[in-house]
Coordinates of C-alpha atoms and ligand atoms in Angstrom, one line a residue:
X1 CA 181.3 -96.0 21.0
X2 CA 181.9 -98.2 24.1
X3 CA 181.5 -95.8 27.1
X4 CA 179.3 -93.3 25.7
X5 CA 176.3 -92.1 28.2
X6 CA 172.7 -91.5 26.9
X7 CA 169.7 -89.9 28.7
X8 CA 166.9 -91.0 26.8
X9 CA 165.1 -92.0 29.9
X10 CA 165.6 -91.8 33.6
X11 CA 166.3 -95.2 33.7
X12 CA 169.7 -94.2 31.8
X13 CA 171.6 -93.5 35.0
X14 CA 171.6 -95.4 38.5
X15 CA 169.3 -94.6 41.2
X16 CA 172.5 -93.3 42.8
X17 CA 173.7 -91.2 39.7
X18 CA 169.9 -89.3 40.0
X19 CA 170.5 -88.2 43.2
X20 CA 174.1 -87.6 43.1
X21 CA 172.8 -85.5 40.2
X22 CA 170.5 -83.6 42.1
X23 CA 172.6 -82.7 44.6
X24 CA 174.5 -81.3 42.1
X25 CA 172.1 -79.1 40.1
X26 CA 171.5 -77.5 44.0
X27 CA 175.1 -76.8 44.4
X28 CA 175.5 -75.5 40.6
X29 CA 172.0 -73.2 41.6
X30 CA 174.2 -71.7 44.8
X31 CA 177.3 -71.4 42.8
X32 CA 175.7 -68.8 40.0
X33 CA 173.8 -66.7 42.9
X34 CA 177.2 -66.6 44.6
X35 CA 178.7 -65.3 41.3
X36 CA 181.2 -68.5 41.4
X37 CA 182.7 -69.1 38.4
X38 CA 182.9 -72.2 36.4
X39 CA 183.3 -73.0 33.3
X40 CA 185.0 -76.7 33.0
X41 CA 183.0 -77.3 29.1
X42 CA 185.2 -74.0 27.5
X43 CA 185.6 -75.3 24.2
X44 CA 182.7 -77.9 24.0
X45 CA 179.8 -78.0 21.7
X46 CA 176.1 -78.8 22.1
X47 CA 174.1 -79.5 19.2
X48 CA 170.3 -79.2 19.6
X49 CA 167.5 -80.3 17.3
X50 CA 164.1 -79.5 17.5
X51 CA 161.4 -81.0 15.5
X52 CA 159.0 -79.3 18.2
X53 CA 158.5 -75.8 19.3
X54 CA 160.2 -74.9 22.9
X55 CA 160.6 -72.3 25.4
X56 CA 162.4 -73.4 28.5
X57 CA 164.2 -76.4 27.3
X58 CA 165.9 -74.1 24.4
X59 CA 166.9 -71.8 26.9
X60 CA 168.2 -73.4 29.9
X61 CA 170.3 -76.0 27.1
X62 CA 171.5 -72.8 25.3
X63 CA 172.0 -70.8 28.6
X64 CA 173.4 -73.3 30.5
X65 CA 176.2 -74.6 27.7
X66 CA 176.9 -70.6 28.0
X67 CA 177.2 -70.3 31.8
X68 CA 179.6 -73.8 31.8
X69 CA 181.9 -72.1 29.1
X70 CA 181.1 -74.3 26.0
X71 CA 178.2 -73.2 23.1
X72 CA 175.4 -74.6 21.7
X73 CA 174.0 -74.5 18.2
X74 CA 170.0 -74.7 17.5
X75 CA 169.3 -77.0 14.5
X76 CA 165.2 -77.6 13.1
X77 CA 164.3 -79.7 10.3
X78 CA 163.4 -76.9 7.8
X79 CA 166.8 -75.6 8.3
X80 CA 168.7 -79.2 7.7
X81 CA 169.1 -81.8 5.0
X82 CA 166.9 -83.6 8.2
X83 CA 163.8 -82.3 6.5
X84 CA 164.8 -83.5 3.3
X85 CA 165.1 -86.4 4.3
X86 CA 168.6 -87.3 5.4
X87 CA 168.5 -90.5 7.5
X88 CA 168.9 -89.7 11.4
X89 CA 171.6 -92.3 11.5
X90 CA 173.7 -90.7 9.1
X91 CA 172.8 -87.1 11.1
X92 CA 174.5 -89.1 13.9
X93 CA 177.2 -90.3 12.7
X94 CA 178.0 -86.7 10.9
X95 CA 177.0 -84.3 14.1
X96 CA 179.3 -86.9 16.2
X97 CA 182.5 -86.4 14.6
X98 CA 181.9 -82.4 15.2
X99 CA 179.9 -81.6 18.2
X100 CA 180.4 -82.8 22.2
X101 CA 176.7 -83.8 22.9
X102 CA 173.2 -83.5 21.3
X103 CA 170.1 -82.8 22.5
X104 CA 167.2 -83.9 20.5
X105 CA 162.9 -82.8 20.6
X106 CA 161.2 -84.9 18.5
X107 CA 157.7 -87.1 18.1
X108 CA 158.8 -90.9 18.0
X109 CA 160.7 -91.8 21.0
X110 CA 162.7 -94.5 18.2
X111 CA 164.1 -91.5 16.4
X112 CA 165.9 -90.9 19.8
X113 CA 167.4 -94.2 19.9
X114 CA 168.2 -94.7 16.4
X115 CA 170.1 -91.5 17.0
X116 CA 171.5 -92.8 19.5
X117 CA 172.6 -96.6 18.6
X118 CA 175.5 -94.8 16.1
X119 CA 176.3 -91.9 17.7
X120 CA 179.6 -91.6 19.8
X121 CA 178.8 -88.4 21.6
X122 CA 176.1 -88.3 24.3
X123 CA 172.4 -87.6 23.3
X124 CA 170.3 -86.5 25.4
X125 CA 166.2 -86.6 25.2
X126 CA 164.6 -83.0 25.3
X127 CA 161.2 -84.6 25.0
X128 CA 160.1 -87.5 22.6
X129 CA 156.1 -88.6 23.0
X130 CA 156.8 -91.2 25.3
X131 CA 159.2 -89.4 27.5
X132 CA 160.8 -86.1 28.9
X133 CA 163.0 -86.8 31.4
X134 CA 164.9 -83.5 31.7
X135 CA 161.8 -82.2 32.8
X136 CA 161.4 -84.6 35.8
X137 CA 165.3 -83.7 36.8
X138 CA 163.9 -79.9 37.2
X139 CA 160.8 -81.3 39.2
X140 CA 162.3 -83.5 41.4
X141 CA 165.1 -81.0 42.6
X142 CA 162.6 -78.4 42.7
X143 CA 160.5 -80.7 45.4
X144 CA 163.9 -81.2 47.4
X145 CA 165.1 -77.6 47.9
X146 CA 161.4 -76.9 48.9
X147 CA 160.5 -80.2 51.5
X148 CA 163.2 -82.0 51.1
X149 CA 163.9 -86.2 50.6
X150 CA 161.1 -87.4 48.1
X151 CA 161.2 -90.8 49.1
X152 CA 158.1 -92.1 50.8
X153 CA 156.3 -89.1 49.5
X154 CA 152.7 -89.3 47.6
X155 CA 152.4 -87.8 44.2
X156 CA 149.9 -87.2 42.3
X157 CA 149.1 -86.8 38.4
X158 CA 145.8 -85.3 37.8
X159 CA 145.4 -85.7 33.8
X160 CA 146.5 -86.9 30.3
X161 CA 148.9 -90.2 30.8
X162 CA 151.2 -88.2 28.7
X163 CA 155.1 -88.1 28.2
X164 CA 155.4 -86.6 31.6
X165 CA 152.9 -88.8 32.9
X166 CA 155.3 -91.6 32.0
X167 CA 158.4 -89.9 33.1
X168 CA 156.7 -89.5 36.5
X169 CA 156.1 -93.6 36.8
X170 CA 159.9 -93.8 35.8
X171 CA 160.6 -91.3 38.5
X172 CA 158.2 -93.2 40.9
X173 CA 160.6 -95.6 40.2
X174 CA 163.9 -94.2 40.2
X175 CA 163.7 -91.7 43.7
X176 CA 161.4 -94.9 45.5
X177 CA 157.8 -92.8 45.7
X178 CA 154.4 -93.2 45.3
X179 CA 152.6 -91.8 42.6
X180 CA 149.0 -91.5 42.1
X181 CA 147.7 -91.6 38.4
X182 CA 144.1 -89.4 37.9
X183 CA 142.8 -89.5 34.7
X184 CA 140.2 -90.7 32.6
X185 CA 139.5 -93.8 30.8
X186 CA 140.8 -93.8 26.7
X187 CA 143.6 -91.3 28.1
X188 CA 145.8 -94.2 30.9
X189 CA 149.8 -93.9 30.2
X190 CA 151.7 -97.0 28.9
X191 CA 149.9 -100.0 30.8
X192 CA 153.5 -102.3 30.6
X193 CA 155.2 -99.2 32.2
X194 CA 152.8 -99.0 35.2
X195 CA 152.8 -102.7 35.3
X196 CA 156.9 -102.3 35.6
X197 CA 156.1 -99.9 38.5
X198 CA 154.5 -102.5 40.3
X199 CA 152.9 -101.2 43.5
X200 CA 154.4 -97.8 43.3
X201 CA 152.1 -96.7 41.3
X202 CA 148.1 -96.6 40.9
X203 CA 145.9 -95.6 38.2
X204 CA 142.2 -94.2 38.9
X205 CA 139.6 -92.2 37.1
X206 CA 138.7 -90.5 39.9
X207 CA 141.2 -87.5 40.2
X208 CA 139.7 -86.6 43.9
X209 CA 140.6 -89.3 44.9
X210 CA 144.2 -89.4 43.4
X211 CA 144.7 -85.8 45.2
X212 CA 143.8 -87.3 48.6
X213 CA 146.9 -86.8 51.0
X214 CA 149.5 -86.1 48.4
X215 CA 152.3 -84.3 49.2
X216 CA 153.0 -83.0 45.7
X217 CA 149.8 -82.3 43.1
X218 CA 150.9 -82.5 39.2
X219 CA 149.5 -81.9 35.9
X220 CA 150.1 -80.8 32.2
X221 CA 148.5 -79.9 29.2
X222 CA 145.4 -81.8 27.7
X223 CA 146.8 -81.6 24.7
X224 CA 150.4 -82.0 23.9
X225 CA 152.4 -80.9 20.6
X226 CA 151.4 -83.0 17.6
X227 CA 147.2 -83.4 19.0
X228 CA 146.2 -79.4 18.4
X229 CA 143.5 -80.9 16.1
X230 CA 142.2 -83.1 19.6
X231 CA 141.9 -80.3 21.0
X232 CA 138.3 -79.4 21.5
X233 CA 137.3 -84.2 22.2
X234 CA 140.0 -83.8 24.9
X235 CA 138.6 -80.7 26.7
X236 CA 135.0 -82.4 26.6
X237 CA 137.0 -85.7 27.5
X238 CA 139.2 -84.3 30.6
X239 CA 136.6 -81.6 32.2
X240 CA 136.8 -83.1 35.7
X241 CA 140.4 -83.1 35.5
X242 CA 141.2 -79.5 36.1
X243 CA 143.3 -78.8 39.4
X244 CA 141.1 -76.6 41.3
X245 CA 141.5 -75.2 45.0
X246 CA 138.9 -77.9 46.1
X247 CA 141.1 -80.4 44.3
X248 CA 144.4 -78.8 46.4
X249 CA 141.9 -78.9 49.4
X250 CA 141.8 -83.0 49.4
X251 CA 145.9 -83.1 49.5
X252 CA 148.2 -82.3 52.2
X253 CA 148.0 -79.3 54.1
X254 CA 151.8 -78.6 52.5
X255 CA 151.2 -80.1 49.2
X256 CA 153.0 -78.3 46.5
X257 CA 151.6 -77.6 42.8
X258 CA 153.9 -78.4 40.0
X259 CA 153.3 -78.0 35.8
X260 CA 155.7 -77.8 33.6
X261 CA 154.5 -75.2 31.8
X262 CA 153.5 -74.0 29.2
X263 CA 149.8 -73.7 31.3
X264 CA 146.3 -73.0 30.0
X265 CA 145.0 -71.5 32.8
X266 CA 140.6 -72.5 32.9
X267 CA 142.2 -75.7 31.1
X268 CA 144.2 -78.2 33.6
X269 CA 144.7 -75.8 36.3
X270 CA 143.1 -73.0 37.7
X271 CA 144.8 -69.3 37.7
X272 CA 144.5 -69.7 41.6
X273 CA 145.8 -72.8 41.8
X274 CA 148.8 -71.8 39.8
X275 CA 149.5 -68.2 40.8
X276 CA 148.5 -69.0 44.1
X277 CA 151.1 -69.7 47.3
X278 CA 151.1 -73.9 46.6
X279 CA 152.8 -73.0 43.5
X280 CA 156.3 -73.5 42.9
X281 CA 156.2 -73.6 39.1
X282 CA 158.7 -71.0 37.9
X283 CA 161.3 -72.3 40.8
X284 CA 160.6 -75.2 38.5
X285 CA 160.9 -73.6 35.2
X286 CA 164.2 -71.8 36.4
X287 CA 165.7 -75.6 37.7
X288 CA 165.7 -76.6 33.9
X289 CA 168.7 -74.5 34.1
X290 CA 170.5 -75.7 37.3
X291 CA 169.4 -79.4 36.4
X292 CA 170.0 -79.8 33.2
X293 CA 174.1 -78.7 33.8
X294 CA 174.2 -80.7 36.2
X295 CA 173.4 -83.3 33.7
X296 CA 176.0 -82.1 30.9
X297 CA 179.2 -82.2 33.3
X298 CA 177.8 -85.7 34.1
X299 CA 177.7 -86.8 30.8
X300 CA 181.1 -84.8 29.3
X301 CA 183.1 -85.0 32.8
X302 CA 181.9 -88.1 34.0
X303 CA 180.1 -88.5 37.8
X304 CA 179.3 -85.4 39.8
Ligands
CP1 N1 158.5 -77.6 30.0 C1 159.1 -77.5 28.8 O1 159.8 -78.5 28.3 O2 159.0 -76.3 28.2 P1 159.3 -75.9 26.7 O3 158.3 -76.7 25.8 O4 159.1 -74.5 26.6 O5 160.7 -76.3 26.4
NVA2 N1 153.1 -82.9 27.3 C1 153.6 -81.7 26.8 C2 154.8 -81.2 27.5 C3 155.3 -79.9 27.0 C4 156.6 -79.5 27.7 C5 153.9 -81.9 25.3 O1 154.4 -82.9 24.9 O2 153.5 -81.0 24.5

């Protein structure tokens, strides 16, 4: 077990290994345009579970094992003995002794590390409700191939202090920038995590002012997976909170517009906003890919 790498959080590698990491994901990005081969997993596994549904975190896991020359195998409860109630600890210990590396979605961010106190492979967090850390991986390489360094920079989180919420104050953090926290009372992100941010990060209810000067404006849904029946409190609840042009209009000149997507477009952002030329969503999206190999020959090969 000794030696084993996890990435449940981004506090799971060095400040060092993230931007090594990075780096990486850009140089994996020019080697596929350049039709460069390489394939150094041939022969390893990926296992992925999701207990939540999934577009671009499927795809880039399954697509990337693919491109690296391994596989990867998509496992949901209703299709496992996990939804009939086999302990995750004993789906640990069982998946470890046959696959390379698992990737789990799930609610409870303990299900995660349960998972991961017995396994002996790598697991890696796809999103829990606490955290989504691949997700940041994609974001922050996304905001150095477009402006480059991020250090210094101001962020800005218009919204629900939600699992990316969180995984932006880690990220804060980890790649040394400020980050500016929007959102409304009844909907803050972990207090003891922004208190561990110390000054690098502010909470306000007024999202205006959050925007003001930042060099990168972010949001998300209103409602994750597992509130759909909040639905209709948190629209009334987060009504100012929508990124609008005038909202763009207090950051930087150059700001960029990030989401991870999926979007509700009249919801958290406008369709201008997010079709518009600040946009650099789907060079986000399509980083998933890029990032998230990056992260797999980290944790099968060792550093990048
Ligand atoms: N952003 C993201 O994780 O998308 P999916 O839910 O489609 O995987
Ligand atoms: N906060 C969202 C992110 C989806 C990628 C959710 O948890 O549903």
């Amino acid at each position: 077990m000794s030696g084993v790498r996890h990435f449940l959080t981004l506090h799971d590698l060095s400040a060092d290994e993230l931007q090594a990491l990075i780096r990486r994901a850009i140089e994996l990005k020019r080697m596929r345009r350049e039709g460069v081969p390489h394939e150094p997993l041939r022969g390893r596994v990926l296992g992925m579970i999701f207990e939540k549904a999934s577009t671009r975190t499927r795809v880039s896991f399954e697509a990337g094992m693919s491109q690296l020359g391994g596989s990867a195998i998509f496992l949901s409860p209703g299709d496992t003995q996990l939804g009939r109630g086999e302990p995750i600890e004993d789906t640990a210990r069982v998946l470890s002794r046959m696959v390379d590396v698992v990737m789990i979605r799930t609610f409870g961010h303990e299900t995660l590390e349960r998972f991961a106190s017995v396994a002996t492979v790598p697991l890696i967090n796809g999103l829990s409700d606490r955290f989504h850390p691949c997700q940041l991986l994609a974001d922050i390489q996304t905001y150095v191939e477009h402006r480059g360094d991020i250090r210094g920079r101001t962020v800005a989180w218009i919204g629900d202090g939600n699992n990316m919420c969180n995984s932006y104050i880690n990220a804060a953090m980890q790649f040394d920038f400020q980050l500016r926290i929007g959102c409304p009372d009844g909907y803050r992100p972990d207090d003891a995590l922004v208190a561990k941010a110390g000054g690098r990060v502010e909470v306000m209810a007024d999202p205006m002012a959050a925007a003001k000067g930042a060099d990168l404006v972010v949001t998300d849904v209103w409602a994750s997976m597992g509130q759909e029946e909040e639905h209709q409190r948190r629209v009334a609840a987060f009504r100012d909170y929508c990124v609008t042009p005038e909202m763009m209009a207090q950051a930087a000149p150059d700001a960029l517009f990030m989401h991870c997507l999926p979007a509700h477009r009249g919801e958290e952002v406008a369709a201008e906003v997010i079709d518009g030329p600040q946009s650099v969503v789907w060079d986000e999206a399509e980083n998933r890919l890029h990032a998230q190999k990056a992260l797999l020959e980290f944790l099968l090969l060792g550093s990048n």
